[in-house]
Amino acid sequence: MNEAPLDQRTKNGFVGQPSVGERARSVSRMLDASRRGWLSLGLPAKLLLLTSGFVMLAEVLIFVPSVANYRIAWLSDRLTAAQVASLAAEAVPGGDVPPKVRAELLRTAQVKAVAVRRDGRRRVVLPADEPMAIDAHYDLRPRDEGFLGGISLRLALIGDAFATFIYGDTRTIRVIGPVGDNPEDFIEIVIPEVPLKKVMVRYGLNILGLSIMISLITAALVYLALSYLLVQPMMRITRNMVRFSQNPEDPERIIAPSGRHDEIGTAERELARMQRELSQLFLQKNRLAQLGLAVSKINHDLRNMLANAQLISDRLTDIPDATVQRFAPKLIASLDRAINFCNDSLKFGRAEEAAPRRELMRLRPMVDEVADGLGLPREGVIEWSVDIEDTLRIDADREHLFRVLSNLVRNAVQALEGLEAEGRSSPGHVSVRAWREGRRVSLEVRDNGPGVPPKARENLFRAFQGGMRKGGTGLGLAIAAELIAAHGGRLQLLETDRGAAFLIELPDRSTVA
């Protein structure tokens, strides 16, 4: 093959070889792909992989020390066999062991040489046939290392076992072990490490096979248990959530709790509760949408009728009758207010409530106008009292505040009328009082009626959920609270022993002196 021309080579290699940056980007893409692959696995697959991995890790943590202990046991057996051989050699008269007997003793003990130290004297009992180079020394005599020393010794034994696996084919080792009860006496042997490596490999393979079998059985049992206890219930919850999201209005898709009393059971019950609430909200949304469409149609026709009534009422101002002249302005104002209310109702349905056009005005005339519009007081039926200074002024939108006051007073009147229909003997009472504290005006509307039912208190200012009387929608209080909140104020229900009391708190604008 011809060599590429020199001008086709680059500093980093031949033309077409990826640069360092390209290799880094390639590695990054591979890592991203592996992460995406792991994240894309299902919960059962992740559980199976994690269970198998952790069980295998536990087996490895057991396997390594067991191999190290097996190595020590095998070397101890060689020391014991060598000690028996040394006793046999020392029993020979004159201590001169024949070569054949010496060779047989060394072969039986599976060692190359044996030396013993007794009574302060070391002696080679069974010498080797030829001189040998010693590659490693190991001392198996017991010694007190303490807790940390024991851990260090264990780690050293594990390292020695790995060294046998790596270098055992070529090494000759010297091993020292105890003899009798005297710590000064010992026996030492010289052996090739090849037999030790072979038995360690065979033992390791047996342990590895057994570990794999135990791991598979354990992983399968753990997987089945966790799958039954956790994965399958979670998959059931997940499937139900997906199915419910496709049609939340279908009550048949709400999950049926399994009756468990653990965290899974709690999750099922809470999910069922949320699904029921969400299903009701969707049904309510559809009903409200249909109601809004009907109201918009009615509102359109009602505005036309009110406009005609307004044209007719304008002519009443030309009649010179004193009574007509007295009530005509109020009638015209009421019609104007009704037309504006129709327009504002459509804006509320489109979430476009007009921003308040605030002005500093006297509060007492507006309260009197609300009372006149509702026919208060009613002799013998409803008493009416006002505790407001004539000079008290409030910073608010005139139309918005009139709507709020009208709604609160009307609710009080309707509650008292209900008691009258039930045969109440004493007259009802509605009172309005207001006072200023610094840059804030507080206004209280109170009655001695039946009060607000406990069920209505939970959703008092939520449309279509907080009706105070049977058949009520709760829309009036919801609109009132929204109008007051648009002023930066607050509408709240006060705790009372009897009847109902609402408190309006309206702060002045920062620009009002």
Coordinates of C-alpha atoms in Angstrom, one line a residue:
M1 CA 0.0 0.0 0.0
N2 CA 1.3 3.4 -0.9
E3 CA 2.0 5.9 1.9
A4 CA -0.1 9.1 1.9
P5 CA 1.7 12.2 0.7
L6 CA 3.2 14.3 3.4
D7 CA 0.9 17.3 2.7
Q8 CA -2.1 15.2 3.5
R9 CA -0.8 14.6 7.0
T10 CA -1.6 16.8 10.0
K11 CA 0.1 17.4 13.2
N12 CA -2.2 15.0 15.0
G13 CA -2.3 12.2 12.4
F14 CA -3.6 11.6 8.9
V15 CA -6.3 13.7 7.2
G16 CA -9.7 12.7 8.4
Q17 CA -8.6 11.7 11.9
P18 CA -10.9 13.4 14.5
S19 CA -9.5 16.2 16.5
V20 CA -9.4 16.3 20.3
G21 CA -12.5 18.5 20.5
E22 CA -14.4 16.1 18.2
R23 CA -13.4 13.2 20.3
A24 CA -14.6 15.0 23.4
R25 CA -17.9 15.8 21.8
S26 CA -18.3 12.2 20.7
V27 CA -17.6 10.9 24.3
S28 CA -20.1 13.5 25.6
R29 CA -22.7 12.3 23.1
M30 CA -22.1 8.7 24.2
L31 CA -22.5 9.6 27.9
D32 CA -25.7 11.5 27.1
A33 CA -27.0 8.5 25.1
S34 CA -26.2 6.2 28.1
R35 CA -28.0 8.5 30.5
R36 CA -31.0 8.8 28.2
G37 CA -31.0 5.0 27.9
W38 CA -31.1 4.5 31.6
L39 CA -33.8 7.2 32.1
S40 CA -35.9 5.6 29.4
L41 CA -36.0 2.2 31.1
G42 CA -39.2 1.3 32.8
L43 CA -39.5 0.9 36.6
P44 CA -39.4 -2.9 36.4
A45 CA -36.3 -3.0 34.3
K46 CA -34.5 -0.5 36.6
L47 CA -35.6 -2.5 39.7
L48 CA -34.2 -5.7 38.1
L49 CA -30.9 -4.2 37.2
L50 CA -30.5 -2.5 40.5
T51 CA -31.4 -5.6 42.5
S52 CA -29.0 -7.8 40.5
G53 CA -26.3 -5.2 40.8
F54 CA -26.5 -4.8 44.5
V55 CA -26.8 -8.5 45.2
M56 CA -23.7 -9.1 43.0
L57 CA -21.9 -6.3 44.9
A58 CA -22.7 -8.0 48.2
E59 CA -21.4 -11.3 46.8
V60 CA -18.2 -9.7 45.7
L61 CA -17.7 -8.2 49.1
I62 CA -18.1 -11.7 50.5
F63 CA -16.1 -13.5 47.8
V64 CA -12.9 -11.5 48.2
P65 CA -12.4 -12.1 51.9
S66 CA -13.5 -15.8 51.5
V67 CA -10.7 -16.3 48.9
A68 CA -8.2 -14.7 51.2
N69 CA -9.3 -16.9 54.1
Y70 CA -9.1 -20.0 51.9
R71 CA -5.5 -19.0 51.0
I72 CA -4.6 -18.8 54.7
A73 CA -6.3 -22.1 55.4
W74 CA -4.4 -23.8 52.6
L75 CA -1.0 -22.4 53.8
S76 CA -1.9 -23.5 57.4
D77 CA -2.5 -27.0 56.2
R78 CA 0.9 -27.0 54.5
L79 CA 2.5 -25.8 57.8
T80 CA 0.7 -28.6 59.7
A81 CA 1.8 -31.2 57.2
A82 CA 5.3 -29.9 57.3
Q83 CA 5.3 -30.1 61.1
V84 CA 4.3 -33.7 60.9
A85 CA 7.0 -34.4 58.4
S86 CA 9.6 -32.6 60.6
L87 CA 8.6 -34.8 63.5
A88 CA 9.0 -37.9 61.4
A89 CA 12.4 -36.7 60.2
E90 CA 13.6 -35.9 63.8
A91 CA 12.5 -39.4 64.8
V92 CA 15.1 -41.0 62.5
P93 CA 18.0 -42.3 64.6
G94 CA 21.0 -40.1 64.3
G95 CA 19.0 -37.4 62.5
D96 CA 20.3 -38.6 59.1
V97 CA 17.2 -38.9 56.9
P98 CA 17.8 -41.0 53.8
P99 CA 17.3 -39.1 50.5
K100 CA 14.3 -41.2 49.5
V101 CA 12.6 -40.8 52.8
R102 CA 13.3 -37.0 52.8
A103 CA 11.9 -36.7 49.2
E104 CA 8.8 -38.7 50.2
L105 CA 8.2 -36.5 53.3
L106 CA 8.6 -33.3 51.2
R107 CA 6.2 -34.6 48.5
T108 CA 3.6 -35.7 51.1
A109 CA 3.8 -32.2 52.8
Q110 CA 3.8 -30.5 49.3
V111 CA 6.7 -28.3 50.3
K112 CA 10.3 -27.9 49.1
A113 CA 12.1 -27.4 52.4
V114 CA 11.3 -27.3 56.1
A115 CA 13.0 -25.6 59.0
V116 CA 12.1 -25.6 62.7
R117 CA 13.1 -23.4 65.6
R118 CA 12.8 -24.9 69.0
D119 CA 14.4 -24.0 72.3
G120 CA 16.1 -21.0 70.8
R121 CA 17.8 -23.0 68.0
R122 CA 16.8 -23.0 64.4
R123 CA 17.5 -26.1 62.3
V124 CA 16.8 -27.1 58.7
V125 CA 15.0 -30.5 59.2
L126 CA 14.2 -31.2 55.5
P127 CA 16.5 -29.2 53.2
A128 CA 15.7 -28.5 49.6
D129 CA 17.3 -30.5 46.8
E130 CA 18.8 -27.4 45.3
P131 CA 19.1 -23.7 46.3
M132 CA 16.1 -21.6 45.5
A133 CA 15.4 -17.8 45.4
I134 CA 12.7 -16.6 47.7
D135 CA 10.3 -14.1 46.1
A136 CA 8.0 -13.4 49.1
H137 CA 7.7 -13.9 52.8
Y138 CA 4.5 -14.5 54.8
D139 CA 4.3 -14.8 58.6
L140 CA 1.1 -16.5 59.8
R141 CA 1.9 -16.4 63.5
P142 CA -0.9 -14.8 65.5
R143 CA -0.4 -11.4 66.9
D144 CA -2.5 -8.8 68.7
E145 CA -3.1 -5.9 66.3
G146 CA -6.1 -4.2 68.0
F147 CA -9.2 -3.2 66.1
L148 CA -7.6 -1.0 63.5
G149 CA -4.7 -3.3 63.2
G150 CA -7.1 -6.2 62.6
I151 CA -8.7 -4.3 59.7
S152 CA -5.3 -3.5 58.3
L153 CA -4.3 -7.1 58.5
R154 CA -7.5 -8.2 56.7
L155 CA -6.8 -5.7 53.9
A156 CA -3.2 -7.0 53.7
L157 CA -4.4 -10.6 53.4
I158 CA -6.7 -9.6 50.6
G159 CA -3.8 -7.9 48.8
D160 CA -1.7 -11.0 49.3
A161 CA -4.5 -13.1 47.7
F162 CA -4.6 -10.9 44.7
A163 CA -0.8 -11.0 44.4
T164 CA -1.1 -14.8 44.3
F165 CA -3.6 -14.6 41.4
I166 CA -1.3 -12.3 39.5
Y167 CA 2.3 -13.6 40.2
G168 CA 1.6 -17.1 41.5
D169 CA 2.9 -18.8 38.3
T170 CA 6.5 -17.9 38.9
R171 CA 7.1 -17.2 42.5
T172 CA 8.6 -19.3 45.4
I173 CA 7.4 -18.2 48.8
R174 CA 8.6 -18.7 52.4
V175 CA 5.8 -19.2 55.0
I176 CA 6.3 -19.0 58.8
G177 CA 3.8 -20.5 61.3
P178 CA 3.6 -21.3 65.1
V179 CA 4.8 -24.5 66.7
G180 CA 3.4 -25.4 70.1
D181 CA 2.6 -22.9 72.8
N182 CA 5.9 -21.1 72.9
P183 CA 5.7 -17.9 70.9
E184 CA 9.4 -18.1 70.2
D185 CA 9.2 -21.4 68.4
F186 CA 8.1 -21.5 64.8
I187 CA 8.2 -23.6 61.6
E188 CA 9.0 -22.3 58.2
I189 CA 8.5 -23.8 54.8
V190 CA 9.5 -23.0 51.3
I191 CA 6.9 -23.8 48.6
P192 CA 6.2 -22.9 45.0
E193 CA 3.1 -20.7 44.6
V194 CA 1.7 -22.5 41.6
P195 CA -0.2 -25.2 43.5
L196 CA -1.7 -22.5 45.7
K197 CA -2.8 -20.4 42.7
K198 CA -4.4 -23.5 41.1
V199 CA -6.5 -24.4 44.2
M200 CA -7.4 -20.7 44.7
V201 CA -8.6 -20.4 41.1
R202 CA -10.6 -23.6 41.5
Y203 CA -12.1 -22.4 44.8
G204 CA -12.8 -19.0 43.3
L205 CA -14.6 -20.5 40.3
N206 CA -16.7 -22.7 42.6
I207 CA -17.5 -19.7 44.9
L208 CA -18.2 -17.5 41.8
G209 CA -20.6 -20.0 40.4
L210 CA -22.4 -20.5 43.7
S211 CA -22.5 -16.7 44.2
I212 CA -24.0 -16.2 40.7
M213 CA -26.6 -18.8 41.4
I214 CA -27.4 -17.3 44.8
S215 CA -27.5 -13.8 43.3
L216 CA -29.9 -14.8 40.6
I217 CA -32.2 -16.6 43.1
T218 CA -32.0 -13.7 45.6
A219 CA -32.4 -11.1 42.9
A220 CA -35.4 -12.9 41.5
L221 CA -37.1 -13.2 44.9
V222 CA -36.3 -9.6 45.8
Y223 CA -37.5 -8.4 42.4
L224 CA -40.8 -10.4 42.7
A225 CA -41.4 -9.1 46.2
L226 CA -40.7 -5.5 45.3
S227 CA -42.6 -5.8 42.1
Y228 CA -45.7 -7.1 44.0
L229 CA -45.4 -4.6 46.8
L230 CA -44.3 -1.5 45.0
V231 CA -43.8 -1.7 41.2
Q232 CA -47.2 -3.2 40.2
P233 CA -49.2 -0.8 42.5
M234 CA -47.2 2.2 41.1
M235 CA -47.7 1.0 37.5
R236 CA -51.5 0.7 38.3
I237 CA -51.5 4.2 39.7
T238 CA -49.6 5.5 36.6
R239 CA -51.9 3.7 34.2
N240 CA -54.9 5.1 36.0
M241 CA -53.5 8.7 35.9
V242 CA -52.9 8.4 32.1
R243 CA -56.4 6.9 31.6
F244 CA -58.0 9.6 33.8
S245 CA -56.2 12.4 32.0
Q246 CA -57.8 11.3 28.7
N247 CA -61.3 12.0 30.0
P248 CA -61.4 13.5 33.5
E249 CA -65.1 13.9 33.4
D250 CA -65.7 10.2 33.3
P251 CA -66.3 9.0 36.9
E252 CA -65.6 5.4 35.9
R253 CA -61.9 6.4 35.4
I254 CA -61.4 7.4 39.0
I255 CA -59.0 5.0 40.7
A256 CA -60.5 2.5 43.2
P257 CA -58.2 2.3 46.3
S258 CA -56.9 -1.2 47.1
G259 CA -57.5 -0.8 50.8
R260 CA -53.8 -0.9 51.7
H261 CA -52.8 0.9 54.9
D262 CA -49.2 1.8 53.8
E263 CA -47.9 4.7 51.8
I264 CA -49.2 3.2 48.5
G265 CA -52.7 3.0 50.0
T266 CA -52.4 6.6 51.2
A267 CA -51.3 7.6 47.7
E268 CA -54.3 5.8 46.1
R269 CA -56.8 7.3 48.5
E270 CA -55.4 10.8 48.0
L271 CA -55.3 10.3 44.2
A272 CA -58.9 9.2 44.2
R273 CA -59.9 12.2 46.3
M274 CA -58.1 14.6 43.9
Q275 CA -59.6 12.9 40.9
R276 CA -63.1 13.2 42.3
E277 CA -62.6 16.9 43.0
L278 CA -61.1 17.4 39.5
S279 CA -63.9 15.6 37.9
Q280 CA -66.4 17.7 39.8
L281 CA -64.5 20.9 38.7
F282 CA -64.7 19.8 35.1
L283 CA -68.4 19.2 35.3
Q284 CA -68.9 22.5 37.1
K285 CA -66.8 24.2 34.4
N286 CA -69.1 22.8 31.7
R287 CA -72.2 23.9 33.6
L288 CA -70.7 27.3 34.2
A289 CA -69.9 27.6 30.5
Q290 CA -73.4 26.7 29.6
L291 CA -74.8 29.1 32.3
G292 CA -72.5 31.9 31.0
L293 CA -73.8 31.4 27.5
A294 CA -77.4 31.6 28.7
V295 CA -76.7 34.6 30.9
S296 CA -75.0 36.4 28.0
K297 CA -78.1 35.8 25.8
I298 CA -80.5 36.9 28.6
N299 CA -78.2 39.9 29.4
H300 CA -78.4 41.1 25.8
D301 CA -82.2 41.1 25.8
L302 CA -82.3 42.6 29.3
R303 CA -80.1 45.5 28.2
N304 CA -82.5 46.2 25.4
M305 CA -85.5 46.2 27.7
L306 CA -83.7 48.4 30.2
A307 CA -82.7 50.8 27.5
N308 CA -86.4 51.2 26.5
A309 CA -87.4 51.7 30.1
Q310 CA -84.6 54.3 30.4
L311 CA -86.1 56.2 27.4
I312 CA -89.5 56.2 29.0
S313 CA -88.2 57.2 32.4
D314 CA -86.4 60.2 30.9
R315 CA -89.9 61.6 29.9
L316 CA -91.0 61.4 33.6
T317 CA -88.8 64.4 34.4
D318 CA -91.2 66.5 32.2
I319 CA -94.2 65.7 34.4
P320 CA -94.7 68.5 37.0
D321 CA -96.1 66.2 39.7
A322 CA -94.1 66.6 42.9
T323 CA -94.2 62.9 43.7
V324 CA -93.0 62.0 40.2
Q325 CA -90.2 64.6 40.5
R326 CA -89.1 63.1 43.8
F327 CA -88.9 59.5 42.6
A328 CA -87.9 60.0 38.9
P329 CA -84.2 60.7 39.5
K330 CA -83.9 57.6 41.7
L331 CA -85.7 55.5 39.1
I332 CA -83.4 56.9 36.4
A333 CA -80.3 56.2 38.5
S334 CA -81.5 52.7 39.2
L335 CA -82.0 52.0 35.5
D336 CA -78.5 53.4 34.7
R337 CA -77.1 51.3 37.4
A338 CA -78.9 48.2 36.1
I339 CA -77.6 48.8 32.6
N340 CA -74.0 49.2 33.9
F341 CA -74.5 46.1 36.0
C342 CA -75.4 44.1 32.9
N343 CA -72.3 45.3 31.1
D344 CA -70.2 44.6 34.1
S345 CA -71.7 41.1 34.4
L346 CA -70.5 40.3 30.9
K347 CA -67.1 41.6 31.8
F348 CA -67.0 39.4 34.9
G349 CA -67.8 36.4 32.7
R350 CA -64.8 37.3 30.5
A351 CA -62.7 38.0 33.6
E352 CA -62.6 41.7 32.6
E353 CA -63.9 43.5 35.7
A354 CA -63.3 47.2 35.2
A355 CA -60.6 48.7 37.3
P356 CA -62.0 50.9 40.1
R357 CA -62.3 54.6 39.3
R358 CA -61.7 55.9 42.8
E359 CA -62.8 59.2 44.2
L360 CA -63.0 60.8 47.7
M361 CA -66.7 61.0 48.6
R362 CA -69.0 61.1 51.6
L363 CA -70.2 57.7 52.7
R364 CA -73.5 58.5 54.5
P365 CA -75.5 59.6 51.4
M366 CA -74.6 56.3 49.6
V367 CA -75.7 54.2 52.6
D368 CA -79.0 56.2 52.7
E369 CA -79.5 55.5 49.0
V370 CA -79.0 51.8 49.5
A371 CA -81.6 51.9 52.3
D372 CA -84.1 53.8 50.1
G373 CA -83.6 51.3 47.3
L374 CA -84.4 48.3 49.6
G375 CA -87.2 50.1 51.4
L376 CA -85.6 50.3 54.8
P377 CA -86.7 50.7 57.4
R378 CA -89.9 48.5 57.3
E379 CA -92.1 49.3 60.2
G380 CA -92.7 46.4 62.5
V381 CA -90.6 44.1 60.3
I382 CA -87.1 45.3 59.9
E383 CA -85.4 48.1 61.9
W384 CA -82.6 50.1 60.3
S385 CA -79.8 52.1 62.0
V386 CA -76.8 53.9 60.7
D387 CA -73.8 55.0 62.8
I388 CA -71.7 57.1 60.3
E389 CA -70.6 60.7 60.7
D390 CA -71.8 63.0 58.0
T391 CA -68.2 64.2 57.4
L392 CA -66.7 60.7 57.0
R393 CA -65.3 60.4 53.5
I394 CA -64.1 57.2 51.8
D395 CA -61.8 56.8 48.8
A396 CA -63.5 54.3 46.5
D397 CA -65.2 53.6 43.2
R398 CA -68.8 54.9 43.7
E399 CA -70.5 52.2 41.6
H400 CA -68.3 49.3 43.0
L401 CA -68.9 50.3 46.6
F402 CA -72.7 50.8 46.0
R403 CA -72.8 47.2 44.5
V404 CA -71.0 45.8 47.5
L405 CA -73.2 47.6 50.1
S406 CA -76.3 46.7 48.2
N407 CA -75.4 43.1 48.2
L408 CA -74.5 42.9 51.9
V409 CA -77.6 44.8 53.0
R410 CA -79.9 42.8 50.6
N411 CA -78.5 39.5 52.0
A412 CA -79.3 40.7 55.5
V413 CA -82.8 41.8 54.5
Q414 CA -83.5 38.4 52.8
A415 CA -82.2 36.5 55.8
L416 CA -84.6 38.5 58.1
E417 CA -87.5 38.0 55.6
G418 CA -86.9 34.3 55.9
L419 CA -87.3 34.4 59.6
E420 CA -90.4 36.5 59.3
A421 CA -91.9 33.9 57.0
E422 CA -91.1 31.2 59.6
G423 CA -93.2 33.2 62.2
R424 CA -90.6 35.3 64.1
S425 CA -92.4 37.6 66.5
S426 CA -89.8 40.3 67.1
P427 CA -88.7 42.6 64.3
G428 CA -85.3 42.1 62.6
H429 CA -82.5 44.7 62.8
V430 CA -79.9 45.8 60.2
S431 CA -77.2 48.2 61.2
V432 CA -74.4 49.9 59.3
R433 CA -71.6 51.7 61.0
A434 CA -68.3 53.1 59.7
W435 CA -65.2 54.8 61.2
R436 CA -61.8 56.0 60.0
E437 CA -58.4 54.9 61.5
G438 CA -55.6 56.8 59.9
R439 CA -55.7 56.1 56.2
R440 CA -58.1 53.3 56.4
V441 CA -61.9 53.3 56.6
S442 CA -63.7 50.3 58.2
L443 CA -67.4 49.7 57.4
E444 CA -69.5 47.1 59.2
V445 CA -72.9 45.6 58.1
R446 CA -74.6 43.6 60.8
D447 CA -78.0 41.8 61.3
N448 CA -79.6 39.7 63.9
G449 CA -80.8 37.0 61.5
P450 CA -79.9 33.3 61.4
G451 CA -76.3 33.9 60.6
V452 CA -74.1 32.1 58.1
P453 CA -74.4 28.3 57.9
P454 CA -71.1 26.5 58.8
K455 CA -71.1 24.8 55.4
A456 CA -71.3 28.1 53.6
R457 CA -68.3 29.5 55.6
E458 CA -65.9 27.1 53.9
N459 CA -66.4 28.7 50.5
L460 CA -68.1 31.9 51.4
F461 CA -66.4 34.1 48.8
R462 CA -66.3 31.5 46.0
A463 CA -68.8 31.8 43.2
F464 CA -71.5 29.1 43.0
Q465 CA -70.1 27.4 46.2
G466 CA -70.8 29.8 49.1
G467 CA -74.5 30.5 48.9
M468 CA -75.8 31.7 52.3
R469 CA -79.4 30.7 51.7
K470 CA -81.1 27.8 50.0
G471 CA -81.1 28.3 46.2
G472 CA -78.4 31.0 46.4
T473 CA -75.4 31.0 44.1
G474 CA -72.9 32.9 46.2
L475 CA -72.0 35.0 43.2
G476 CA -72.9 38.3 45.0
L477 CA -70.4 37.8 47.8
A478 CA -67.7 36.5 45.3
I479 CA -68.1 39.7 43.2
A480 CA -68.2 41.9 46.4
A481 CA -64.9 40.3 47.7
E482 CA -63.3 40.8 44.2
L483 CA -64.4 44.5 44.0
I484 CA -63.0 45.2 47.5
A485 CA -59.8 43.4 46.7
A486 CA -59.4 45.5 43.6
H487 CA -59.3 48.5 46.0
G488 CA -56.5 46.9 48.0
G489 CA -59.0 46.2 50.8
R490 CA -60.5 43.2 52.4
L491 CA -64.0 41.8 53.0
Q492 CA -64.4 39.3 55.8
L493 CA -67.0 37.6 58.0
L494 CA -66.8 38.5 61.7
E495 CA -67.4 36.0 64.4
T496 CA -70.7 36.7 66.2
D497 CA -72.9 35.1 68.8
R498 CA -76.0 35.7 66.7
G499 CA -76.7 36.9 63.1
A500 CA -74.1 37.8 60.6
A501 CA -71.6 40.7 60.5
F502 CA -69.4 41.6 57.5
L503 CA -66.5 44.0 57.8
I504 CA -65.1 46.0 54.9
E505 CA -61.6 47.6 55.2
L506 CA -60.6 50.1 52.5
P507 CA -57.3 51.9 52.6
D508 CA -56.9 55.3 50.9
R509 CA -54.8 55.6 47.8
S510 CA -51.2 56.8 48.5
T511 CA -52.0 60.0 46.4
V512 CA -54.9 61.0 48.6
A513 CA -53.9 63.7 51.1

